[in-house]
Amino acid sequence: MIEKAKKAAREAGKILLKHFGNVPQSAVRKKARNDFISFVDEKSEETIIKIIRSAFPDHAILAEEGGAFENDNPYRWIIDPLDGTTNYLHSIPVFAVSIALEYKNSLIAGVIYSPLSDEIFWASKGEGAFFNGRSISVSGTSILEESFIATGFPFKNKELLSDYLEVFKNIFQKCIGARRIGTAAIDLAYVAAGRFDGFWEIGLKPWDVAAGAIIIEEAGGIVTNFWGGFQYLNNPYIIASNGKIHKEMGEIIKQVFPSAPCADKFSK
């Protein structure tokens, strides 16, 4: 299954590379506030689904651009055919394909592929995490003051901007540096590989998180919601870390978010 996921990610990556820098504005549509799609997202998703369904025709599928096949099969694929669409459409070379697999609602495999850098991260439950064929693990940084942190802006939920900025200020003042690169899949992959020590974001969807979460966990890290729960796939408040700074990050975040805001604050 992981080999099929890797093949699908690489084939989708070829499509992204073919059209990178050549998507006309007329080919871009608006899905929701600050959320866009083009034929490239759709062709990438079609390619991934075709490869998966040719091998596993009975498996369920949840895909960002609507290519869903829901049934009662215990296996479900979770697909983001182009994570970092805004980057992609503005010719910023940071984007990825993300594919994950659940079995009975538990993540068992994940692949994240960055086509331009030809970097592929993957993991299978109980088998460890890998980057371009090498085993990877999260960083050993043990305190926030020595940590390098990634984040994502709540661009779809700007009504939460004040709270987000308060958390950002409190974390940024303690860590050695922070980055916002525009794709959660790569942020999570970088945590798994030890490039970042931690990551947090508001407003993520299952396809943004699933592959990265299993890769981080297999690399020795932790992924939770803001309040320490492991039901993060359907919770838009995500913390991911090497595990050693997780509690400290969570305590800072909970000063601003002691409990979850009303669900209707989030874009569909």
C-alpha positions as a printed Julia matrix, in Angstrom:
268×3 Matrix{Float64}:
   0.0    0.0     0.0
   2.8    2.44    0.83
   4.47   1.69   -2.5
   1.23   2.5    -4.35
   0.94   5.73   -2.38
   4.51   6.69   -3.27
   3.87   5.91   -6.94
   0.67   7.98   -6.92
   2.44  10.91   -5.25
   5.26  10.87   -7.79
   2.87  10.67  -10.75
   0.85  13.56   -9.36
   4.09  15.45   -8.85
   4.87  15.15  -12.56
   1.62  16.95  -13.32
   2.42  19.72  -10.84
   5.88  20.2   -12.37
   4.53  20.23  -15.92
   2.23  23.17  -15.24
   4.24  25.03  -12.61
   4.52  28.7   -13.57
   2.08  28.25  -16.47
  -1.4   28.4   -14.94
  -3.31  31.37  -16.41
  -5.5   33.44  -14.09
  -8.5   32.46  -16.2
  -7.97  28.83  -15.14
  -8.18  29.64  -11.42
 -11.49  29.39   -9.54
 -12.43  30.48   -6.05
 -13.72  27.68   -3.79
 -14.24  29.81   -0.69
 -12.81  32.88    0.96
  -9.06  32.97    0.23
  -9.23  29.41   -1.09
  -8.51  28.66   -4.76
  -8.38  25.76   -7.19
  -7.21  25.19  -10.75
  -7.29  22.35  -13.27
  -3.89  21.3   -11.89
  -5.35  20.37   -8.48
  -8.07  18.39  -10.26
  -5.73  16.55  -12.65
  -3.4   15.69   -9.78
  -6.29  14.32   -7.72
  -7.65  12.32  -10.66
  -4.24  10.73  -11.19
  -3.86   9.75   -7.54
  -7.37   8.3    -7.31
  -6.94   6.33  -10.55
  -3.76   4.66   -9.26
  -5.25   3.88   -5.86
  -8.56   2.57   -7.18
  -6.84   0.39   -9.77
  -5.1   -1.43   -6.93
  -7.73  -1.12   -4.19
 -11.13  -0.61   -5.86
 -13.14  -1.16   -2.68
 -11.26   1.28   -0.46
 -12.94   4.49    0.65
 -11.45   7.83   -0.39
 -11.59  11.34    1.05
  -9.97  13.88   -1.27
  -9.81  17.66   -0.97
 -11.21  18.49   -4.4
 -14.27  16.28   -4.13
 -13.08  12.96   -5.48
 -14.62  11.05   -2.6
 -15.74   7.42   -2.53
 -17.33   6.87    0.85
 -18.37   3.38    1.94
 -18.04   1.1     4.96
 -14.66  -0.34    3.95
 -12.25  -0.14    6.93
  -9.56   1.33    4.66
  -9.81   5.01    3.73
  -7.34   7.1     1.74
  -7.04  10.81    2.59
  -5.66  12.88   -0.28
  -4.43  16.42   -0.81
  -3.39  16.6    -4.48
  -1.72  20.01   -4.11
  -0.95  21.37   -0.67
   0.23  24.94   -1.04
  -2.05  25.93   -3.92
  -1.58  29.66   -3.33
   2.19  29.23   -3.43
   1.86  27.19   -6.61
  -0.37  29.69   -8.38
   2.09  32.49   -7.59
   5.1   30.44   -8.77
   6.51  30.1    -5.26
   8.4   26.78   -5.24
   7.01  25.31   -2.03
   4.15  22.84   -2.48
   3.5   19.14   -2.05
   1.33  16.1    -2.64
  -0.01  14.45    0.53
  -1.53  10.95    0.71
  -2.49   9.06    3.87
  -4.23   5.78    4.65
  -6.5    4.94    7.58
  -7.57   1.51    8.78
 -10.58   1.46   11.1
 -10.15   5.22   11.72
  -6.49   4.86   12.69
  -3.71   6.24   10.48
  -1.43   3.49    9.2
   0.54   5.09    6.34
   1.43   8.45    4.87
   3.42   9.96    2.0
   4.39  13.59    1.38
   6.16  14.44   -1.87
   7.76  17.77   -2.78
   8.18  17.58   -6.57
  10.53  20.52   -7.14
  13.07  19.33   -4.57
  12.3   15.66   -5.32
  11.98  15.0    -1.58
   9.67  12.21   -0.49
   8.77  11.47    3.13
   6.82   8.4     4.15
   5.89   6.16    7.04
   3.99   2.97    7.8
   2.57   2.15   11.21
   5.19   0.44   13.34
   7.85   0.6    10.61
   9.4    4.02   11.24
   9.63   7.15    9.1
  11.79   7.76    6.05
  13.08  10.52    3.78
  14.4    9.59    0.31
  15.15   6.1     1.56
  16.85   7.09    4.82
  15.38   6.63    8.29
  14.48   9.91   10.0
  13.63  11.02   13.5
  12.45  14.2    15.16
  14.91  16.64   16.7
  16.3   16.33   20.22
  15.67  19.95   21.18
  14.22  19.91   24.67
  13.23  23.52   25.42
  11.3   26.13   23.47
  14.07  28.72   23.89
  16.27  26.59   21.62
  13.53  25.62   19.19
  12.86  26.49   15.55
   9.09  26.66   15.01
   6.8   26.6    11.97
   3.28  27.96   11.77
   0.5   28.8     9.35
  -1.64  31.92    9.25
  -5.43  31.53    9.68
  -5.97  32.93    6.18
  -9.43  31.37    5.84
 -10.49  32.46    9.33
  -9.26  36.01    9.73
 -11.72  36.65   12.56
  -9.28  34.59   14.66
  -6.31  36.73   13.68
  -6.03  38.64   16.97
  -5.93  35.44   19.02
  -3.52  33.85   16.55
  -1.17  36.83   16.71
  -1.23  36.76   20.5
  -0.1   33.14   20.47
   2.46  33.88   17.78
   3.91  36.73   19.85
   4.18  34.57   22.96
   5.84  31.67   21.12
   8.06  33.86   18.94
   9.44  35.71   21.93
  10.66  32.42   23.38
  11.91  30.42   20.37
  15.0   31.06   18.25
  12.97  31.63   15.1
   9.73  30.93   13.25
   8.74  30.32    9.64
   5.53  30.35    7.63
   6.2   28.54    4.34
   2.63  28.09    3.15
   2.08  24.35    3.14
   1.19  22.36    6.25
   2.23  19.06    4.67
   5.81  20.23    4.27
   5.8   21.85    7.71
   4.83  18.51    9.22
   7.33  16.57    7.13
  10.06  18.94    8.3
   9.09  18.35   11.94
   9.41  14.61   11.33
  12.84  15.1     9.76
  14.07  17.33   12.6
  14.29  20.46   10.46
  11.62  22.13   12.6
  11.17  21.35   16.28
   7.46  22.19   16.39
   4.48  23.44   14.4
   1.05  24.85   15.14
  -1.84  26.09   13.03
  -5.54  26.91   13.13
  -8.1   25.81   10.54
  -6.56  22.68    9.03
  -8.55  19.89    7.39
  -7.94  16.11    7.51
  -6.12  16.08    4.16
  -3.75  18.81    5.4
  -2.73  16.81    8.46
  -3.15  13.06    7.94
   0.04  12.08    6.12
   2.23  14.41    8.14
   0.8   13.17   11.41
   1.63   9.5    10.87
   5.11  10.43    9.59
   5.79  12.53   12.7
   4.5    9.85   15.04
   6.64   7.18   13.38
   9.62   9.56   13.61
   9.12   9.77   17.39
   7.11  12.98   17.64
   3.62  13.91   18.8
   0.57  15.43   17.12
  -2.43  16.65   19.15
  -5.06  19.32   19.19
  -4.41  22.43   21.29
  -5.74  20.72   24.41
  -3.67  17.55   24.22
  -6.28  15.32   22.58
  -5.36  12.92   19.81
  -8.55  13.53   17.81
  -6.72  15.95   15.55
  -7.95  14.9    12.11
 -11.32  16.55   12.59
 -10.1   19.29   14.9
  -8.81  22.46   13.22
  -6.38  23.34   16.05
  -3.13  21.43   15.6
   0.16  21.19   17.5
   2.93  18.94   16.18
   6.35  18.62   17.75
   9.32  16.47   18.61
   7.43  15.65   21.83
   9.95  17.35   24.09
   8.59  20.88   23.64
   4.97  19.83   23.19
   3.81  20.59   26.72
   5.47  24.01   26.74
   3.91  24.96   23.4
   0.52  23.74   24.57
   0.65  25.75   27.78
   1.39  28.95   25.85
  -1.38  28.3    23.34
  -3.96  27.47   26.02
  -3.4   30.87   27.64
  -5.17  32.32   24.59
  -7.3   29.3    23.63
  -8.43  27.78   26.95
 -11.23  26.02   25.05
 -12.28  25.6    21.45
 -14.1   28.53   19.81
 -17.51  27.85   18.33
 -17.23  25.56   15.31
 -19.18  27.96   13.09
 -16.16  30.3    13.11
 -14.43  28.02   10.64
 -14.69  28.09    6.87
 -16.17  24.98    5.34
